[in-house]
């Protein structure tokens, strides 16, 4: 097999692959033998169909399959062996590929256009300042965190009279049209109701101020406007709930009022463990501030990545094979129109330039991605997910287990691997440039992201 490369310019080449009869003849013959062994045709014993008939029936398809297989494998091998850093994928050059018929042709020639990535040189300059925004946690953000903790560790307490935010417990009894209890009607005991979710304001007003032992009559379907919910509340089937109508008597048995936990040492231990050294509200708020600002570093790092990308893309000049890339985008994304490709091409080129810059930084600094790096990042992703639910001190064993579970998903693992590499690349950038740290509020930081 003969493979040659013709350089059109520094970025574009044509690779020609010539496949001759002696390259595929033995393999095709072996394939035909296998077909003959398995062939089962009327008038012939199994495995005894004439070879000529097998070749006539299957030869063209087998030849085409083998030639295409050899073409794909050897083209890929050539690119690897020649250490060609190509952009996109090889595209058929129809002008330089002769037409042929697998029925009659014995030798084949294929030509492909390829685009080679330009050589990129990344030089850092300590005189160039890269902004890094330190987002400050203000009192409002800290107050919200305090509220989350006091709510999380709060509890229901008995109350004398009903208020709008209370939860009440009581018994339902179905009534007839005259307001009497139905002997075989629906009854449900110790049903828990949140007053503020009632949709009928008149009933809500009537129930506020009631005490344990008091009764109130209402139609639950009208009050809740949800037969599915009423079915669960009355402990009846969905079919029964569809036919429920009329009033029920509700007798209050208990009034529960949620009380947030007090900000004291008991709360600090529940939040951070019995060994916590936090003793005062000031220390508690300082801890929350530090935790918040640590979490906000992810946003700071994201902005630093964006700013670094823009600085380096502007600084590092590189020529790219734009016409080839537009053609490749069109070939691999049939659903895109020429206008759509044109409209988004600048963003595509920006992403490509940034990727080439990152690749060069990774190569120059011999950045490696180890399994322990991926596992550590998966653990951090798990910790972040728990923090979203106010769970800041999960045991390492649980985080490790959850991280391993995340890595079972191939797409998640690839995302995490990419993130590990980018973090290592950004660490290199931070080491080699001057960082201009700027304290900023969350509000002002969000405005920066909107620009």
XYZ file of C-alpha atoms in Angstrom:
451
model
C 0.000 0.000 0.000
C 1.296 3.442 -0.893
C 0.431 6.573 1.130
C 1.812 9.975 0.223
C 1.331 13.502 1.517
C 1.421 16.650 -0.592
C 1.745 19.916 1.328
C -0.402 22.664 -0.160
C 0.830 25.176 2.440
C 1.788 25.164 6.126
C -1.773 24.313 7.176
C -3.278 22.244 4.365
C -2.190 18.944 2.823
C -3.538 16.250 0.566
C -2.976 12.639 1.612
C -3.298 10.066 -1.170
C -3.869 6.402 -0.391
C -3.307 3.821 -3.140
C -4.632 0.301 -2.567
C -3.576 -2.327 -5.093
C -4.839 -5.829 -5.744
C -2.024 -7.542 -3.858
C -2.916 -5.459 -0.737
C -6.378 -6.985 -0.358
C -6.429 -10.101 -2.549
C -5.587 -12.661 0.152
C -8.016 -11.231 2.696
C -10.897 -11.047 0.214
C -10.227 -14.623 -0.892
C -10.332 -15.776 2.721
C -13.604 -13.944 3.276
C -15.141 -15.599 0.217
C -14.099 -19.013 1.569
C -15.828 -18.258 4.855
C -18.983 -17.209 3.016
C -18.878 -20.421 0.995
C -18.598 -22.575 4.138
C -21.683 -20.948 5.636
C -23.730 -20.566 2.442
C -26.995 -22.497 2.355
C -28.644 -22.322 -1.085
C -31.335 -24.464 -2.736
C -29.862 -27.146 -4.984
C -26.508 -27.274 -3.203
C -25.309 -29.074 -0.137
C -24.166 -26.781 2.747
C -20.641 -25.563 2.054
C -20.680 -26.863 -1.568
C -21.989 -23.791 -3.389
C -19.638 -23.107 -6.336
C -16.945 -20.546 -5.517
C -17.732 -18.629 -8.704
C -21.352 -18.212 -7.667
C -20.342 -17.015 -4.182
C -17.954 -14.502 -5.728
C -20.629 -13.277 -8.130
C -23.131 -12.827 -5.311
C -20.912 -11.431 -2.555
C -17.574 -10.515 -4.094
C -18.344 -6.849 -4.778
C -19.663 -6.197 -1.246
C -16.755 -8.048 0.394
C -14.220 -6.167 -1.713
C -15.791 -2.785 -0.916
C -15.896 -3.588 2.781
C -12.262 -4.728 2.868
C -10.955 -1.769 0.841
C -12.812 0.722 3.060
C -11.537 -1.031 6.176
C -7.933 -0.942 4.928
C -8.347 2.688 3.909
C -9.617 3.768 7.331
C -7.044 1.797 9.323
C -4.043 2.823 7.251
C -5.018 6.474 6.978
C -5.321 6.667 10.768
C -2.026 4.802 11.180
C -0.295 7.195 8.767
C -1.500 10.245 10.712
C -0.210 8.756 13.971
C 3.138 7.633 12.576
C 3.744 10.977 10.864
C 2.781 12.727 14.129
C 0.335 14.971 12.327
C -1.637 17.189 14.700
C -4.674 17.503 12.473
C -7.711 19.711 12.955
C -11.101 18.097 12.518
C -10.991 14.962 10.376
C -9.715 14.086 6.877
C -12.228 15.081 4.206
C -12.496 13.320 0.820
C -11.001 15.266 -2.073
C -13.359 14.285 -4.856
C -11.443 16.154 -7.546
C -8.311 14.079 -6.985
C -10.101 10.765 -6.324
C -10.662 8.884 -9.627
C -14.065 7.295 -10.139
C -14.096 3.492 -10.004
C -16.420 0.511 -9.887
C -15.834 -2.261 -7.349
C -17.205 -4.674 -9.977
C -14.331 -4.110 -12.392
C -11.584 -2.107 -10.674
C -8.569 -3.820 -9.146
C -6.540 -0.841 -7.954
C -7.990 2.072 -5.993
C -6.816 5.560 -5.207
C -8.288 7.892 -2.581
C -7.339 11.500 -1.849
C -8.095 13.342 1.390
C -7.754 16.954 2.436
C -6.308 17.397 5.911
C -5.672 20.492 7.973
C -2.658 20.603 10.267
C -2.688 22.574 13.495
C -0.243 25.471 13.500
C 2.765 25.520 15.792
C 1.800 27.566 18.840
C 4.303 29.203 21.153
C 3.089 30.280 24.592
C 5.333 32.731 26.413
C 4.280 34.245 29.720
C 5.215 37.718 30.867
C 5.365 38.517 34.577
C 4.822 42.164 33.702
C 1.339 41.365 32.418
C -1.260 41.492 35.198
C -4.145 39.039 35.147
C -7.181 40.065 37.247
C -8.403 37.697 39.958
C -11.608 38.659 41.745
C -11.979 37.739 45.406
C -15.729 37.663 46.049
C -16.598 38.883 49.541
C -19.426 37.337 51.552
C -21.547 40.190 52.936
C -23.847 40.224 55.965
C -26.892 39.392 53.843
C -25.268 36.200 52.530
C -24.121 35.227 56.026
C -27.616 35.907 57.429
C -29.041 33.545 54.823
C -26.604 30.838 55.906
C -27.493 31.375 59.566
C -31.159 31.065 58.627
C -30.467 27.795 56.791
C -28.758 26.287 59.836
C -31.348 27.479 62.342
C -34.109 26.152 60.082
C -32.339 22.838 59.477
C -31.984 22.144 63.190
C -35.276 23.684 64.264
C -38.234 21.703 65.586
C -42.022 21.792 65.888
C -43.455 22.851 69.242
C -47.010 22.694 70.554
C -49.007 25.928 70.272
C -52.244 27.153 71.846
C -53.964 28.759 68.849
C -53.542 28.403 65.084
C -51.443 30.902 63.128
C -50.943 31.096 59.362
C -47.547 29.370 59.276
C -48.567 26.535 61.643
C -49.067 22.867 60.919
C -52.205 21.318 62.376
C -53.184 17.732 63.089
C -56.730 16.468 63.274
C -59.490 14.077 62.226
C -61.709 14.240 59.111
C -65.293 12.965 59.034
C -67.410 13.087 55.871
C -70.801 14.874 56.140
C -74.037 14.490 54.201
C -75.922 17.296 52.447
C -77.647 18.236 55.753
C -74.346 18.466 57.627
C -74.678 15.192 59.512
C -71.904 12.626 59.813
C -72.230 9.869 57.200
C -72.403 6.531 58.946
C -70.350 4.743 56.271
C -68.608 7.903 55.069
C -64.887 8.567 54.777
C -62.969 9.036 58.010
C -59.303 9.890 58.392
C -57.514 10.365 61.690
C -54.389 12.301 62.674
C -54.118 14.036 59.313
C -51.401 16.695 59.153
C -52.177 19.939 57.282
C -50.036 23.005 56.573
C -52.314 26.021 56.982
C -50.451 28.267 54.552
C -50.986 25.880 51.597
C -54.764 26.161 51.812
C -56.051 27.830 48.641
C -59.416 28.978 50.038
C -58.703 32.225 51.901
C -62.067 32.204 53.708
C -61.418 28.776 55.221
C -57.861 29.805 56.081
C -59.142 32.885 57.944
C -61.707 30.766 59.781
C -59.176 28.236 60.994
C -56.683 30.836 62.259
C -57.237 31.333 66.002
C -58.765 27.870 66.551
C -57.612 25.704 69.458
C -57.211 21.958 69.970
C -60.681 20.423 70.192
C -62.304 23.028 67.937
C -63.974 21.974 64.688
C -64.354 23.482 61.247
C -66.416 22.341 58.257
C -65.090 22.689 54.705
C -64.907 21.003 51.313
C -61.307 19.701 50.956
C -61.554 19.639 47.164
C -62.291 23.372 47.075
C -59.709 24.181 49.736
C -56.856 22.304 48.065
C -57.988 22.198 44.412
C -56.114 18.926 43.934
C -57.934 15.592 44.076
C -54.666 13.635 44.055
C -53.478 15.482 47.163
C -56.848 15.132 48.884
C -56.781 11.386 48.168
C -53.506 11.041 50.071
C -54.778 13.278 52.861
C -57.939 11.197 53.364
C -56.074 7.916 52.803
C -58.351 6.821 49.956
C -57.691 5.501 46.455
C -57.316 7.736 43.413
C -60.617 6.388 42.081
C -62.417 7.309 45.314
C -60.795 10.752 45.313
C -62.187 11.418 41.840
C -65.721 10.970 43.230
C -65.351 12.816 46.537
C -67.634 15.820 46.934
C -69.209 17.840 49.693
C -68.094 18.946 53.149
C -66.051 17.262 55.858
C -65.800 18.100 59.524
C -62.237 18.592 60.717
C -61.542 18.364 64.466
C -58.218 19.829 65.597
C -56.210 17.595 67.915
C -52.825 19.316 67.866
C -51.257 22.605 66.755
C -47.574 22.559 65.818
C -45.459 25.657 65.312
C -41.997 25.428 63.809
C -39.340 27.147 65.862
C -35.897 27.738 64.473
C -32.943 26.606 66.537
C -31.272 29.196 68.712
C -27.802 30.370 67.778
C -25.817 28.789 70.594
C -23.228 26.091 71.263
C -25.807 23.351 70.796
C -26.416 24.556 67.212
C -22.670 24.810 66.529
C -22.150 21.194 67.592
C -25.061 19.967 65.493
C -23.741 21.874 62.492
C -20.012 21.101 62.764
C -19.701 18.157 65.151
C -19.087 17.800 68.874
C -15.397 18.628 68.479
C -15.999 22.079 67.002
C -14.095 24.944 68.601
C -16.810 27.461 67.752
C -18.267 28.886 70.952
C -19.768 32.275 70.064
C -22.102 33.705 67.446
C -19.258 35.868 66.120
C -17.070 32.783 65.587
C -20.036 31.036 63.950
C -20.558 33.890 61.501
C -16.823 34.063 60.776
C -16.864 30.343 59.990
C -19.820 30.796 57.637
C -18.107 33.738 55.953
C -14.939 31.691 55.400
C -16.937 28.732 54.029
C -18.914 30.975 51.685
C -15.812 32.688 50.345
C -14.160 29.310 49.817
C -17.151 28.221 47.749
C -17.126 31.499 45.835
C -13.572 30.756 44.710
C -15.070 28.434 42.103
C -16.734 31.472 40.537
C -13.506 33.441 40.879
C -11.550 30.679 39.164
C -14.109 30.521 36.376
C -13.765 34.261 35.729
C -9.965 33.982 35.887
C -10.116 31.242 33.239
C -12.277 33.410 30.972
C -10.009 36.446 31.419
C -6.851 34.373 30.876
C -8.340 32.892 27.729
C -9.153 36.322 26.315
C -5.706 37.722 27.168
C -3.805 34.804 25.636
C -5.986 34.558 22.519
C -5.407 38.252 21.860
C -1.671 37.969 22.538
C -0.838 34.779 20.617
C -1.209 35.067 16.884
C -1.970 31.931 14.909
C -3.162 31.284 11.405
C -5.887 28.672 10.988
C -7.305 26.934 7.867
C -10.677 28.651 8.009
C -12.091 27.364 4.721
C -11.269 23.765 5.601
C -12.810 24.178 9.071
C -16.034 25.604 7.651
C -16.243 22.685 5.257
C -15.555 20.207 8.061
C -18.265 21.783 10.246
C -20.744 21.514 7.384
C -19.787 17.893 6.637
C -20.046 16.720 10.241
C -23.150 18.768 11.127
C -25.631 18.262 8.324
C -28.379 19.993 10.260
C -26.452 23.301 10.266
C -26.999 25.770 7.452
C -24.178 27.768 5.894
C -25.568 30.878 7.561
C -25.605 29.236 11.007
C -21.995 28.145 10.574
C -21.042 31.647 9.469
C -22.869 33.292 12.374
C -21.174 31.124 15.015
C -17.812 30.736 13.324
C -16.034 33.417 15.352
C -16.995 31.659 18.610
C -15.876 28.324 17.187
C -12.510 29.801 16.182
C -12.081 31.380 19.604
C -12.691 28.024 21.295
C -10.290 26.310 18.900
C -7.526 28.856 19.518
C -7.973 28.460 23.268
C -7.808 24.672 22.958
C -4.574 24.869 20.960
C -3.086 27.212 23.561
C -4.077 24.852 26.379
C -2.644 21.883 24.489
C 0.672 23.689 24.124
C 0.784 24.638 27.824
C 0.006 21.032 28.782
C 2.732 19.712 26.481
C 5.363 22.275 27.492
C 4.767 21.592 31.183
C 4.363 17.816 30.846
C 0.970 17.895 32.517
C -0.268 14.411 33.374
C -3.711 13.336 34.533
C -3.438 10.583 37.139
C -6.237 8.397 38.428
C -5.875 9.870 41.916
C -6.378 13.358 40.422
C -9.658 12.242 38.844
C -10.810 10.581 42.078
C -9.972 13.693 44.118
C -11.953 15.887 41.724
C -14.912 13.477 41.791
C -14.837 13.666 45.588
C -14.882 17.472 45.409
C -17.801 17.388 42.959
C -19.651 15.153 45.429
C -18.883 17.559 48.288
C -20.212 20.495 46.244
C -23.462 18.647 45.572
C -23.938 17.989 49.294
C -23.158 21.640 50.122
C -26.071 22.706 47.937
C -28.315 21.044 50.515
C -26.533 22.618 53.478
C -24.455 19.504 54.230
C -20.938 20.865 54.720
C -19.252 18.193 56.808
C -19.883 14.876 55.101
C -17.533 12.029 56.156
C -14.682 11.250 53.742
C -15.906 7.672 53.278
C -19.271 8.878 51.991
C -17.707 11.490 49.711
C -15.280 8.912 48.280
C -18.105 6.439 47.687
C -20.300 9.070 46.047
C -17.346 10.226 43.947
C -16.763 6.686 42.686
C -20.438 6.451 41.844
C -20.164 9.639 39.759
C -17.199 8.174 37.857
C -19.268 5.171 36.769
C -20.924 7.511 34.272
C -18.574 7.781 31.265
C -19.710 11.280 30.327
C -19.270 12.521 33.896
C -15.837 10.934 34.076
C -14.796 12.657 30.855
C -16.063 16.006 32.143
C -14.161 15.554 35.385
C -10.986 14.516 33.538
C -11.233 17.615 31.338
C -11.743 19.767 34.417
C -8.686 18.265 36.129
C -6.559 19.066 33.096
C -7.880 22.614 32.875
C -7.237 23.169 36.587
C -3.634 22.052 36.112
C -3.258 24.347 33.100
C -4.681 27.301 35.030
C -2.288 26.550 37.891
C 0.607 26.861 35.417
C -0.744 30.195 34.187
C -1.093 31.500 37.760
C 2.515 30.546 38.514
C 3.866 32.373 35.475
C 1.959 35.652 35.447
C 1.306 38.470 37.900
C -2.033 38.094 39.669
C -3.906 41.334 40.404
C -6.274 40.410 43.241
C -9.364 42.570 43.541
C -11.967 42.307 46.298
C -15.494 42.548 44.934
C -19.062 42.019 46.096
C -21.176 39.190 44.739
C -23.495 41.722 43.104
C -20.689 43.541 41.291
C -19.091 40.235 40.312
C -22.349 39.086 38.714
C -22.431 42.321 36.717
C -18.945 41.505 35.395
C -20.167 38.132 34.156
C -23.037 39.791 32.315
C -20.683 41.906 30.199
